[in-house]
Amino acid sequence: MMKYLIYDGTLEGLFTVVFDYYGDIFNTTIEKESDQLDFFEKEFINTDLKKAQRVKKALEDKISPGFLKEIQRNFRSKDLNKENLIARMIRLSFHYGRNFCGSENKYAIKFRENLKNYGSELHTYKGLVRFSKIQEDFLCSEIAPENDLIIELALHFLKRMPKEKFIIYDKNRNKAFFSIEGKFELVEIINLKIEESDEEEFYKSLWISFYDAISIKERKNSKLMISNMPKKYWKYLPEKNRIKIKKKETKKKPYDGTKELN
Amino acid sequence: MNTIEKLKILTDAAKYDVSCSSSGSSRKNSKTGLGNGAVSGICHSWSEDGRCISLLKVLFTNKCIYDCEYCVNRRTNDVSRAEFSPRELADLTINFYKRNYIEGLFLSSAVIKSPDYTMELLIELARILRYEYKYNGYIHMKAIPGASSDLIEKMGLLVDRMSINIELADRNDLKLLAPEKNYNSILSAMDDVNNRKIQAKNEIMVYKHAPKFLPAGQTTQMIIGARKESDLDIISKSESLYDNYSLKRVYYSAFVPVVKSNLTEMIDKAPLLREHRLYQADWLLRFYGFRSKDLLNKENPTFDLRIDPKTNWAIENIEKFPLEINKATYDELIKVPGIGKVYAKRILAARKFRKLDYSSLKSLKISTKRAKNFILADGKYYGIKFSSKSELKNYMSLSDSNSYEQLSFI
């Protein structure tokens, strides 16, 4: 008979479920704790860090550290059924070994598909995140990813900008990564009030000019451009989301913020 | 002239340059610096022509003393001219980089006053970025042909990748189209760079902190179809460049007749499909273990535009096929048309667990549309029946998306 299990939504919680029900894992359905109170015929599993640690260590030692990393990424993926997938993959991989992951088994294929989807979204965001300078000299960017990738994404930028103050704000999950000169934290956010600095418009218009000039008109291929950069990413890209660029009066020559050489 | 106007002119002048790759550099950031290299490269946008934008690709200036027949910036051409200052372009790079618009800078330049004078300006820009702004992101610069070797070395110590453009596969064509450039000096500069890079590698083995020299290597670019060079001439040239100077990449640029010249007036259109086939062949040389003589020879010096070079090779060598997917090695699998590195690895991983049959390929999400005529799955052949090589070539050309799309335009 199928057993319905509830866990607290953390990876440690899921590992505790795997520990407690390892032998019977194929007869379970695991769900994340939710606000809907239907505990009817469902068992809540209390997270036990010691048990979770033992599962984690066994995964690293008996299968591979790479597999643990893949589980973590699956856990943060958009797959709604990831808990059950991960639990079954753990059982099958302990049984068959690391090679199982590359097999044509349906769980292995779904597991790899999630990894691919997560990895490619992360890679795309590394390129398509756009920072703009806001109050107090923060560089701020908004993202709306399908997978929960904010930490890995932010660590990428932390390596690049250890001396900057920056914010990455995940609008889908209401959380933001704050980094101030190398010190960082992940916080929950209801509403982020952003005031762009004056120089932003100048750099945005420079970037848009560059974007337009770099394309070869004789080779125009919008279909290819869109397939490389799907429209769901356009919202936060200045070059694709052109709110009216104010035309400045031509009578006065606008000062562009840089000095002339000649 | 303000920065926006300069940027427009100098981007427009750089746009025909093919290279925009930011890969290959593992340069790390310092604790107080800005930026690092991403070995796999990162695209930051895609322009309307569908090409990836990774780097701020501009010319330092388009004011040129040379008069090359194929070039928009030749001194006798009537275009608007502009010039950045090193500081101005460094500031622009940093501000674009912080906003994550770009992965780095790709800079080339026309020649002002003299090759050495121009090189010194480019080096000054790189120096500002690296030392004043502690910038550790990607920089790709083009060495100016004819610059002295110590300036080339100086630049190599500052940037991640350098290219010296060979321009044409045949030295006589260069003499004709770019009389002020010198084939021997281009090759000897490539040789210098290669030797200096080998030296830097040895130094790093001795002193851990020996300075990096071009961690992402050197590349070059060849113009395709401006003269009468054959595909064989071109890929043999590339092969010798890879062999002798360990180039990371050769870029091919289909000649776009943007300037009027008596020497190129018979060309009215850029040979884009030919360029595409050359890129495919180039990939085969670099990553798939092919040699140029496998792909073309004196009797057959031109690619069949209808099919890709790997398919052409496989059909010409059809006696080597079909290959059993459960037994073929990785090196054999990647030579199967329709199977690349990704599919080959997937097959290898899956067959470790269990023997594969034809339906396994489907569940592994491996397309067999092109590969089926060249493989056996668990001893069985699922491809078409064909009686001659040309019949199979015709069949394969139908499933070549490039062949179909591009030829239908003509």
XYZ file of C-alpha atoms in Angstrom:
672
model
C 0.000 0.000 0.000
C 1.202 3.484 -0.814
C 2.303 5.421 2.211
C 2.019 9.229 2.217
C 4.861 11.042 3.919
C 5.304 14.725 4.677
C 8.684 16.367 5.257
C 9.666 19.928 6.186
C 10.932 21.010 2.766
C 14.648 20.842 3.546
C 17.116 18.449 1.954
C 17.950 17.155 5.454
C 14.266 16.416 5.937
C 14.144 14.480 2.682
C 17.277 12.520 3.648
C 15.602 11.650 6.952
C 12.633 10.228 5.034
C 15.008 8.186 2.882
C 16.759 6.912 6.019
C 13.523 5.867 7.739
C 11.817 4.304 4.726
C 14.810 3.119 2.688
C 13.654 -0.474 2.232
C 10.135 0.546 1.375
C 10.856 3.663 -0.654
C 9.026 2.490 -3.782
C 5.814 2.332 -1.784
C 5.957 5.903 -0.579
C 4.821 9.244 -1.880
C 6.735 12.127 -0.389
C 5.316 15.632 -0.171
C 6.570 18.894 1.109
C 4.793 20.364 4.125
C 2.235 22.888 2.973
C -0.301 25.275 4.420
C -3.166 23.006 3.516
C -3.821 20.983 6.616
C -4.668 17.575 5.307
C -2.755 15.286 7.573
C -5.368 12.669 6.941
C -3.577 9.362 6.464
C -0.303 11.202 6.042
C 2.678 10.804 8.294
C 4.902 13.746 9.146
C 8.578 12.858 9.378
C 10.583 14.956 11.797
C 13.906 16.033 10.416
C 16.788 14.300 12.158
C 20.134 15.871 11.320
C 22.115 12.815 12.415
C 20.210 10.529 10.086
C 20.482 13.075 7.280
C 24.224 13.303 7.810
C 24.588 9.526 7.579
C 22.722 9.451 4.275
C 24.827 12.299 2.965
C 28.083 10.651 3.957
C 27.071 7.322 2.465
C 26.185 9.036 -0.812
C 29.584 10.685 -0.934
C 31.600 7.655 0.132
C 29.730 4.808 -1.501
C 28.573 6.482 -4.695
C 30.419 9.745 -5.298
C 30.612 13.396 -4.178
C 29.454 14.255 -7.692
C 26.227 12.344 -7.119
C 25.517 14.325 -3.960
C 25.964 17.533 -5.917
C 23.580 16.260 -8.570
C 21.011 15.489 -5.868
C 21.355 19.003 -4.475
C 20.745 20.497 -7.903
C 17.766 18.217 -8.486
C 16.425 19.301 -5.134
C 16.527 22.936 -6.234
C 15.084 22.173 -9.673
C 11.615 23.128 -10.818
C 10.478 19.481 -10.973
C 7.325 19.209 -8.828
C 7.921 15.540 -8.171
C 11.608 15.848 -7.301
C 11.316 14.388 -3.788
C 10.075 11.059 -5.040
C 12.570 11.082 -7.871
C 15.517 11.747 -5.555
C 14.414 9.117 -3.030
C 14.126 6.463 -5.738
C 17.385 7.470 -7.377
C 19.203 7.090 -4.064
C 17.842 3.610 -3.544
C 18.575 2.508 -7.122
C 22.063 4.003 -7.120
C 23.027 2.258 -3.881
C 21.810 -0.954 -5.439
C 23.375 -0.663 -8.917
C 26.232 1.779 -8.359
C 27.175 5.078 -9.973
C 26.638 3.750 -13.503
C 22.913 3.645 -12.924
C 22.765 7.419 -13.337
C 23.774 7.177 -16.998
C 21.354 4.388 -17.834
C 18.158 4.463 -19.872
C 16.008 3.862 -16.786
C 13.137 6.364 -16.640
C 14.175 7.777 -13.257
C 17.770 8.217 -14.402
C 16.596 9.984 -17.543
C 14.353 12.365 -15.596
C 17.145 12.988 -13.077
C 19.524 13.956 -15.886
C 16.866 16.057 -17.570
C 16.429 18.098 -14.385
C 20.185 18.572 -14.147
C 20.331 19.746 -17.712
C 17.474 22.157 -17.268
C 18.933 23.586 -14.072
C 22.423 23.824 -15.530
C 21.360 25.519 -18.708
C 19.166 28.027 -16.906
C 22.029 28.823 -14.535
C 24.419 29.283 -17.447
C 21.954 31.474 -19.326
C 21.429 33.671 -16.274
C 25.169 34.090 -15.791
C 25.058 35.906 -19.105
C 21.655 37.556 -18.945
C 21.590 38.988 -15.442
C 21.685 42.783 -15.739
C 22.851 44.940 -12.883
C 21.988 48.589 -12.574
C 23.372 51.027 -10.107
C 20.809 52.040 -7.470
C 20.826 54.026 -4.243
C 23.864 53.714 -1.962
C 25.935 52.468 -4.894
C 24.422 49.000 -4.893
C 24.437 47.055 -8.137
C 21.013 45.479 -8.320
C 19.455 42.854 -10.564
C 16.100 41.136 -10.705
C 15.644 37.594 -11.908
C 12.685 35.265 -12.321
C 14.183 31.807 -12.766
C 12.221 28.572 -12.979
C 14.773 26.690 -10.906
C 15.923 27.853 -7.479
C 19.399 28.830 -8.576
C 20.022 32.097 -6.783
C 22.833 30.849 -4.543
C 24.945 29.315 -7.282
C 24.302 32.350 -9.455
C 25.237 34.776 -6.710
C 28.422 32.894 -5.847
C 29.475 33.283 -9.479
C 29.172 37.056 -9.147
C 30.734 37.076 -5.698
C 33.914 35.678 -7.218
C 33.814 38.406 -9.833
C 32.941 41.346 -7.645
C 34.237 40.744 -4.119
C 34.640 44.478 -3.585
C 31.258 45.601 -4.864
C 27.916 45.909 -3.156
C 25.393 43.906 -5.103
C 21.898 42.453 -4.841
C 20.311 39.647 -6.811
C 16.575 39.521 -6.267
C 14.575 36.414 -7.171
C 11.104 37.761 -7.835
C 9.542 34.321 -8.105
C 10.647 33.289 -4.637
C 10.752 36.633 -2.838
C 14.294 36.279 -1.726
C 17.398 38.251 -2.368
C 21.126 37.731 -2.104
C 22.908 40.726 -0.596
C 26.650 41.035 -0.864
C 28.576 43.884 0.682
C 32.284 43.816 -0.025
C 32.449 40.076 0.206
C 30.086 39.587 3.149
C 26.790 38.139 2.070
C 23.431 36.807 3.166
C 20.232 35.473 1.683
C 17.156 37.280 2.940
C 13.426 37.106 2.431
C 12.018 40.148 0.696
C 8.485 41.335 0.228
C 9.129 44.433 -1.771
C 12.382 45.938 -2.933
C 12.283 49.652 -3.584
C 14.749 50.549 -6.242
C 15.805 53.968 -7.389
C 18.160 53.853 -10.309
C 21.039 56.273 -10.221
C 21.364 59.037 -12.799
C 24.222 57.430 -14.666
C 22.092 54.348 -15.423
C 20.317 55.905 -18.359
C 23.620 56.893 -19.893
C 25.066 53.374 -19.703
C 21.832 51.770 -20.856
C 21.726 53.950 -23.934
C 25.391 53.202 -24.636
C 24.671 49.503 -24.355
C 21.641 49.747 -26.634
C 23.674 51.670 -29.205
C 26.300 48.965 -29.086
C 23.663 46.239 -29.402
C 22.202 47.836 -32.491
C 25.525 48.593 -34.143
C 27.046 45.133 -33.672
C 24.393 43.343 -35.698
C 25.027 42.795 -39.402
C 21.927 44.061 -41.170
C 22.491 41.909 -44.276
C 22.414 38.824 -42.068
C 19.347 39.659 -39.998
C 17.868 36.509 -38.473
C 15.340 37.225 -35.736
C 14.278 33.611 -35.494
C 17.791 32.531 -34.578
C 18.133 35.402 -32.104
C 14.904 34.441 -30.357
C 15.727 30.763 -30.257
C 19.076 31.583 -28.626
C 17.536 34.093 -26.244
C 13.897 33.168 -25.555
C 11.467 35.980 -24.828
C 10.970 34.925 -21.217
C 14.382 36.439 -20.474
C 13.696 39.777 -22.150
C 11.938 41.511 -19.297
C 15.109 42.612 -17.523
C 17.286 43.204 -20.577
C 17.649 46.879 -21.489
C 18.410 46.005 -25.120
C 15.199 43.987 -25.492
C 12.899 45.918 -23.238
C 13.163 49.451 -24.448
C 11.031 51.740 -22.470
C 11.035 55.054 -24.280
C 14.557 56.365 -24.425
C 14.098 60.040 -23.856
C 15.281 62.102 -26.753
C 17.242 64.945 -25.363
C 16.839 68.389 -26.850
C 19.337 68.953 -29.559
C 19.802 72.630 -28.788
C 22.059 72.011 -25.849
C 24.810 69.525 -26.254
C 24.317 66.957 -23.477
C 27.286 66.285 -21.270
C 27.923 62.573 -21.483
C 29.967 62.166 -18.351
C 33.303 61.520 -19.963
C 36.070 63.785 -21.066
C 37.033 64.280 -24.667
C 40.534 63.397 -25.671
C 40.892 65.710 -28.617
C 32.472 63.726 -30.602
C 30.782 62.080 -27.596
C 31.176 58.520 -26.432
C 27.896 57.280 -27.925
C 28.800 58.500 -31.399
C 32.274 56.999 -31.142
C 30.864 53.732 -29.895
C 28.438 53.542 -32.819
C 31.114 54.186 -35.440
C 33.720 51.902 -33.918
C 31.285 49.053 -33.272
C 29.947 49.283 -36.776
C 33.510 49.047 -38.048
C 34.207 45.941 -35.946
C 31.029 44.002 -36.564
C 32.279 41.881 -39.450
C 34.864 40.313 -37.218
C 33.689 36.803 -36.537
C 35.299 36.009 -33.239
C 33.399 36.799 -30.076
C 34.427 33.848 -27.965
C 35.223 34.442 -24.306
C 36.283 30.888 -23.556
C 39.580 29.329 -22.623
C 40.797 31.631 -19.887
C 40.965 30.414 -16.312
C 42.319 33.707 -15.006
C 41.294 34.044 -11.356
C 40.229 37.161 -9.551
C 42.212 38.657 -6.696
C 40.601 39.497 -3.359
C 40.208 43.135 -4.249
C 39.947 42.842 -8.006
C 37.120 42.805 -10.505
C 36.300 39.926 -12.791
C 37.574 36.512 -13.760
C 37.666 34.216 -16.758
C 34.992 31.574 -17.410
C 36.606 28.623 -19.135
C 33.501 27.661 -21.071
C 32.750 31.235 -22.114
C 29.470 33.057 -21.490
C 27.117 34.721 -23.956
C 25.566 37.946 -22.690
C 23.091 38.686 -25.434
C 22.218 37.804 -29.007
C 22.072 40.446 -31.695
C 19.361 40.706 -34.349
C 21.448 38.607 -36.739
C 21.351 35.751 -34.215
C 25.028 35.921 -33.268
C 26.065 35.719 -29.654
C 27.391 38.852 -27.993
C 29.956 37.959 -25.410
C 32.528 40.707 -25.591
C 32.534 44.428 -26.119
C 33.775 44.143 -29.684
C 35.007 47.463 -30.987
C 37.857 49.034 -32.864
C 40.120 51.337 -30.940
C 40.110 53.545 -34.006
C 39.160 53.207 -37.661
C 41.588 55.884 -38.808
C 43.919 53.845 -40.984
C 47.124 54.490 -42.905
C 46.687 51.297 -44.930
C 44.641 50.759 -48.050
C 43.684 47.059 -48.084
C 41.316 46.208 -50.941
C 38.835 44.210 -48.877
C 38.566 46.498 -45.867
C 35.856 49.050 -45.001
C 38.396 51.100 -43.112
C 40.872 51.476 -45.974
C 42.118 55.036 -46.054
C 40.585 55.804 -49.454
C 37.102 54.772 -48.316
C 34.747 57.578 -47.375
C 33.423 56.682 -43.892
C 33.140 58.597 -40.618
C 36.225 58.135 -38.472
C 36.593 58.062 -34.717
C 39.111 57.191 -32.044
C 38.805 56.267 -28.374
C 41.306 57.262 -25.769
C 42.706 54.373 -23.700
C 41.145 55.755 -20.505
C 37.740 56.328 -22.106
C 37.500 52.776 -23.421
C 38.803 51.317 -20.152
C 36.066 53.153 -18.229
C 33.441 51.954 -20.670
C 34.648 48.358 -20.363
C 34.553 48.457 -16.561
C 31.089 49.985 -16.468
C 29.708 47.459 -18.952
C 31.384 44.623 -17.089
C 29.963 45.607 -13.696
C 26.478 45.664 -15.175
C 27.131 42.210 -16.630
C 26.491 43.446 -20.175
C 29.701 41.785 -21.317
C 32.214 39.093 -20.486
C 35.150 41.282 -21.447
C 36.756 43.309 -24.182
C 37.640 42.322 -27.728
C 39.700 45.018 -29.280
C 41.251 45.449 -32.647
C 42.307 48.578 -34.389
C 43.139 50.260 -37.615
C 46.714 51.453 -37.889
C 47.329 55.058 -36.869
C 50.732 56.596 -37.595
C 52.615 53.289 -37.344
C 52.047 49.726 -36.143
C 54.180 50.317 -33.031
C 52.433 53.573 -32.143
C 49.046 51.832 -32.346
C 50.258 48.859 -30.316
C 51.440 51.161 -27.558
C 47.976 52.707 -27.235
C 46.369 49.265 -26.995
C 48.913 48.173 -24.395
C 48.244 51.324 -22.379
C 44.544 50.471 -22.358
C 45.266 46.918 -21.181
C 47.615 48.285 -18.522
C 44.929 50.639 -17.148
C 42.457 47.767 -16.965
C 44.795 45.277 -15.340
C 46.757 47.511 -12.987
C 44.640 50.546 -12.212
C 41.234 48.863 -12.142
C 42.569 45.442 -11.078
C 40.413 43.970 -13.802
C 40.825 40.205 -14.226
C 38.074 39.610 -16.764
C 38.588 38.571 -20.342
C 40.609 40.631 -22.808
C 41.167 39.611 -26.401
C 43.316 41.915 -28.499
C 44.483 41.808 -32.040
C 48.150 42.388 -32.527
C 48.850 44.975 -35.177
C 50.608 43.357 -38.150
C 54.162 44.606 -38.383
C 54.475 45.639 -34.714
C 57.792 44.923 -33.039
C 58.168 41.659 -31.189
C 58.772 43.177 -27.762
C 55.463 45.051 -27.985
C 53.732 41.816 -28.943
C 55.270 40.183 -25.879
C 54.197 43.097 -23.671
C 50.632 42.758 -24.891
C 50.697 39.005 -24.395
C 51.532 39.457 -20.730
C 48.422 41.606 -20.216
C 45.679 39.991 -22.261
C 44.044 36.550 -22.318
C 43.953 35.916 -26.011
C 45.739 37.489 -28.934
C 45.064 37.147 -32.590
C 47.211 37.960 -35.535
C 45.157 37.776 -38.683
C 46.575 35.875 -41.595
C 43.711 37.281 -43.740
C 44.174 35.011 -46.771
C 45.163 31.399 -47.285
C 47.477 32.251 -50.164
C 50.432 34.591 -49.763
C 50.106 35.982 -53.274
C 46.522 36.989 -52.606
C 47.667 38.927 -49.556
C 50.230 40.770 -51.663
C 47.510 41.708 -54.089
C 44.748 42.663 -51.675
C 46.772 44.027 -48.765
C 50.021 45.250 -50.288
C 51.133 46.954 -47.081
C 50.934 43.749 -45.059
C 53.630 41.119 -45.171
C 52.935 37.377 -45.066
C 56.288 36.425 -43.580
C 56.054 38.934 -40.786
C 52.570 37.653 -39.890
C 53.835 34.085 -39.676
C 56.940 35.029 -37.731
C 54.829 36.988 -35.234
C 52.673 33.889 -34.725
C 55.816 31.884 -34.213
C 57.138 34.372 -31.627
C 53.881 34.236 -29.719
C 53.889 30.452 -29.745
C 57.479 30.250 -28.489
C 56.846 32.805 -25.790
C 53.805 30.849 -24.642
C 55.825 27.633 -24.410
C 58.455 29.530 -22.431
C 55.794 30.876 -20.031
C 54.492 27.360 -19.481
C 57.959 26.179 -18.519
C 58.447 29.163 -16.219
C 55.230 28.420 -14.381
C 56.503 24.916 -13.708
C 59.556 26.423 -12.020
C 58.115 29.553 -10.375
C 54.512 29.275 -9.351
C 53.912 32.989 -9.767
C 55.528 33.485 -13.147
C 53.275 35.823 -15.158
C 50.642 34.316 -17.388
C 51.162 34.709 -21.099
C 47.978 34.525 -23.174
C 46.177 31.891 -21.062
C 43.529 31.571 -23.786
C 46.100 31.250 -26.565
C 46.247 32.803 -30.009
C 43.812 32.741 -32.891
C 43.631 34.041 -36.436
C 41.105 34.879 -39.111
C 40.928 34.074 -42.810
C 38.711 35.725 -45.378
C 36.854 33.244 -47.536
C 35.967 33.696 -51.156
C 37.679 36.989 -51.914
C 39.998 35.211 -54.364
C 40.062 31.800 -55.977
C 41.519 29.681 -53.166
C 39.997 26.194 -52.861
C 38.513 24.634 -49.721
C 41.488 22.277 -49.689
C 43.890 25.258 -49.705
C 42.048 26.745 -46.770
C 41.802 23.727 -44.518
C 45.376 22.646 -45.287
C 46.450 26.134 -44.271
C 44.447 25.887 -41.046
C 45.888 22.477 -40.321
C 49.426 23.740 -40.699
C 48.636 26.689 -38.408
C 47.248 24.334 -35.753
C 50.262 22.052 -36.105
C 53.009 24.663 -36.219
C 51.807 27.483 -33.996
C 49.334 25.625 -31.741
C 46.589 28.097 -32.550
C 43.413 27.772 -30.504
C 41.190 28.601 -33.427
C 41.086 29.752 -37.003
C 38.063 31.907 -37.804
C 36.615 32.072 -41.282
C 34.884 35.139 -42.553
C 32.859 34.964 -45.728
C 33.963 37.879 -47.865
C 31.321 40.601 -47.816
C 31.880 42.944 -50.757
C 31.338 46.133 -48.767
C 33.921 48.182 -50.631
C 34.285 48.532 -54.368
C 37.489 47.128 -55.753
C 38.586 45.987 -59.197
C 40.159 42.921 -57.668
C 36.953 41.624 -56.097
C 34.261 43.063 -58.317
C 33.210 39.657 -59.663
C 31.951 38.727 -56.178
C 28.488 39.980 -55.385
C 27.474 37.884 -52.404
C 29.069 36.486 -49.287
C 29.500 32.679 -49.580
C 27.789 31.907 -46.266
C 27.119 28.217 -46.768
C 30.711 27.659 -47.815
C 31.841 29.433 -44.651
C 29.570 27.139 -42.636
C 31.044 24.002 -44.216
C 34.551 25.255 -43.494
C 33.657 25.729 -39.840
C 32.300 22.201 -39.713
C 35.508 20.894 -41.257
C 37.584 22.964 -38.869
C 35.749 21.389 -35.941
C 36.572 17.961 -37.350
C 40.267 18.864 -37.457
C 40.361 20.164 -33.914
C 38.117 17.832 -31.972
C 37.298 14.733 -33.963
C 40.727 13.481 -34.945
C 40.411 14.118 -38.674
C 43.240 15.300 -40.935
C 42.663 17.552 -43.921
C 43.595 14.707 -46.290
C 40.696 12.651 -44.894
C 38.251 15.331 -45.933
C 39.516 16.647 -49.266
C 42.218 15.871 -51.835
C 43.576 17.175 -55.123
C 40.927 15.316 -57.138
C 38.204 16.606 -54.830
C 39.331 20.000 -53.537
C 35.858 21.394 -52.823
C 33.222 20.553 -50.232
C 29.899 19.211 -51.361
C 27.745 22.058 -50.087
C 24.696 19.829 -49.738
C 26.093 17.694 -46.914
C 28.432 18.323 -44.005
C 32.066 17.201 -44.308
C 31.694 14.407 -41.761
C 28.776 12.853 -43.617
C 30.725 13.187 -46.840
C 33.701 11.418 -45.269
C 31.520 8.644 -43.847
C 29.894 7.960 -47.209
C 33.223 7.984 -49.018
C 34.421 5.468 -46.425
C 31.175 3.524 -46.194
C 33.058 0.217 -45.880
C 33.950 1.268 -42.296
C 30.240 1.272 -41.433
C 27.777 0.347 -39.981
C 29.242 0.450 -36.476
C 27.800 -1.526 -33.585
C 26.905 1.038 -30.909
C 27.570 -1.444 -28.111
C 31.148 -2.051 -29.232
C 32.397 1.059 -31.039
C 34.943 3.148 -29.154
C 34.338 6.798 -28.321
C 36.678 7.883 -31.123
C 34.743 5.761 -33.595
C 31.333 6.898 -32.390
C 32.061 10.593 -32.798
C 32.860 9.944 -36.446
C 29.313 8.722 -37.111
C 27.199 11.371 -38.883
C 24.538 12.600 -36.478
C 26.485 11.529 -33.395
C 28.664 14.101 -31.696
C 30.490 14.209 -28.420
C 27.347 14.544 -26.314
C 25.576 11.566 -27.855
C 28.743 9.476 -27.817
C 29.230 10.077 -24.098
C 25.582 9.299 -23.421
C 25.854 6.012 -25.315
C 29.033 5.074 -23.463
C 27.474 5.836 -20.072
C 24.261 3.959 -20.804
C 25.880 0.819 -22.212
C 27.985 0.454 -19.075
C 24.749 -0.379 -17.363
C 23.036 -2.490 -19.995
C 23.297 -3.557 -23.637
C 21.541 -1.075 -25.910
C 19.094 -1.730 -28.695
C 17.481 0.661 -31.146
C 14.695 1.663 -28.756
C 17.313 2.506 -26.104
C 18.499 5.317 -28.338
C 15.018 6.719 -28.336
C 14.682 6.606 -24.573
C 18.124 8.201 -24.265
C 16.771 11.000 -26.466
C 19.317 10.378 -29.174
C 18.071 11.310 -32.615
C 18.698 8.555 -35.128
C 17.475 10.471 -38.152
C 20.980 10.904 -39.550
C 22.868 8.221 -37.653
C 20.635 5.260 -38.530
C 22.363 4.643 -41.868
C 25.724 4.216 -40.194
C 25.031 2.152 -37.079
C 23.944 -1.258 -35.883
C 21.996 -1.524 -32.655
C 22.396 -4.927 -31.041
C 23.316 -6.331 -34.451
C 20.376 -4.858 -36.325
C 20.427 -2.242 -39.083
C 17.555 0.250 -39.188
C 18.773 2.533 -41.974
C 17.630 2.880 -45.557
C 18.617 0.604 -48.427
C 20.920 2.284 -50.887
C 22.832 1.028 -53.881
C 25.409 3.746 -54.408
C 27.315 6.430 -52.552
C 25.622 9.186 -54.486
C 22.195 7.836 -53.591
C 23.075 7.976 -49.910
C 24.500 11.495 -50.341
C 21.237 12.633 -51.885
C 19.291 11.079 -49.065
C 21.489 12.653 -46.378
C 21.301 16.090 -47.987
C 17.533 16.081 -47.413
C 17.991 15.982 -43.655
C 20.744 18.623 -43.586
C 18.943 21.668 -42.258
C 21.608 24.092 -43.445
C 21.679 22.681 -46.890
C 17.932 22.944 -47.182
C 17.556 26.409 -45.679
C 20.434 28.095 -47.360
C 20.154 26.568 -50.791
C 16.491 27.408 -50.966
C 17.381 31.075 -50.656
C 19.539 31.016 -53.739
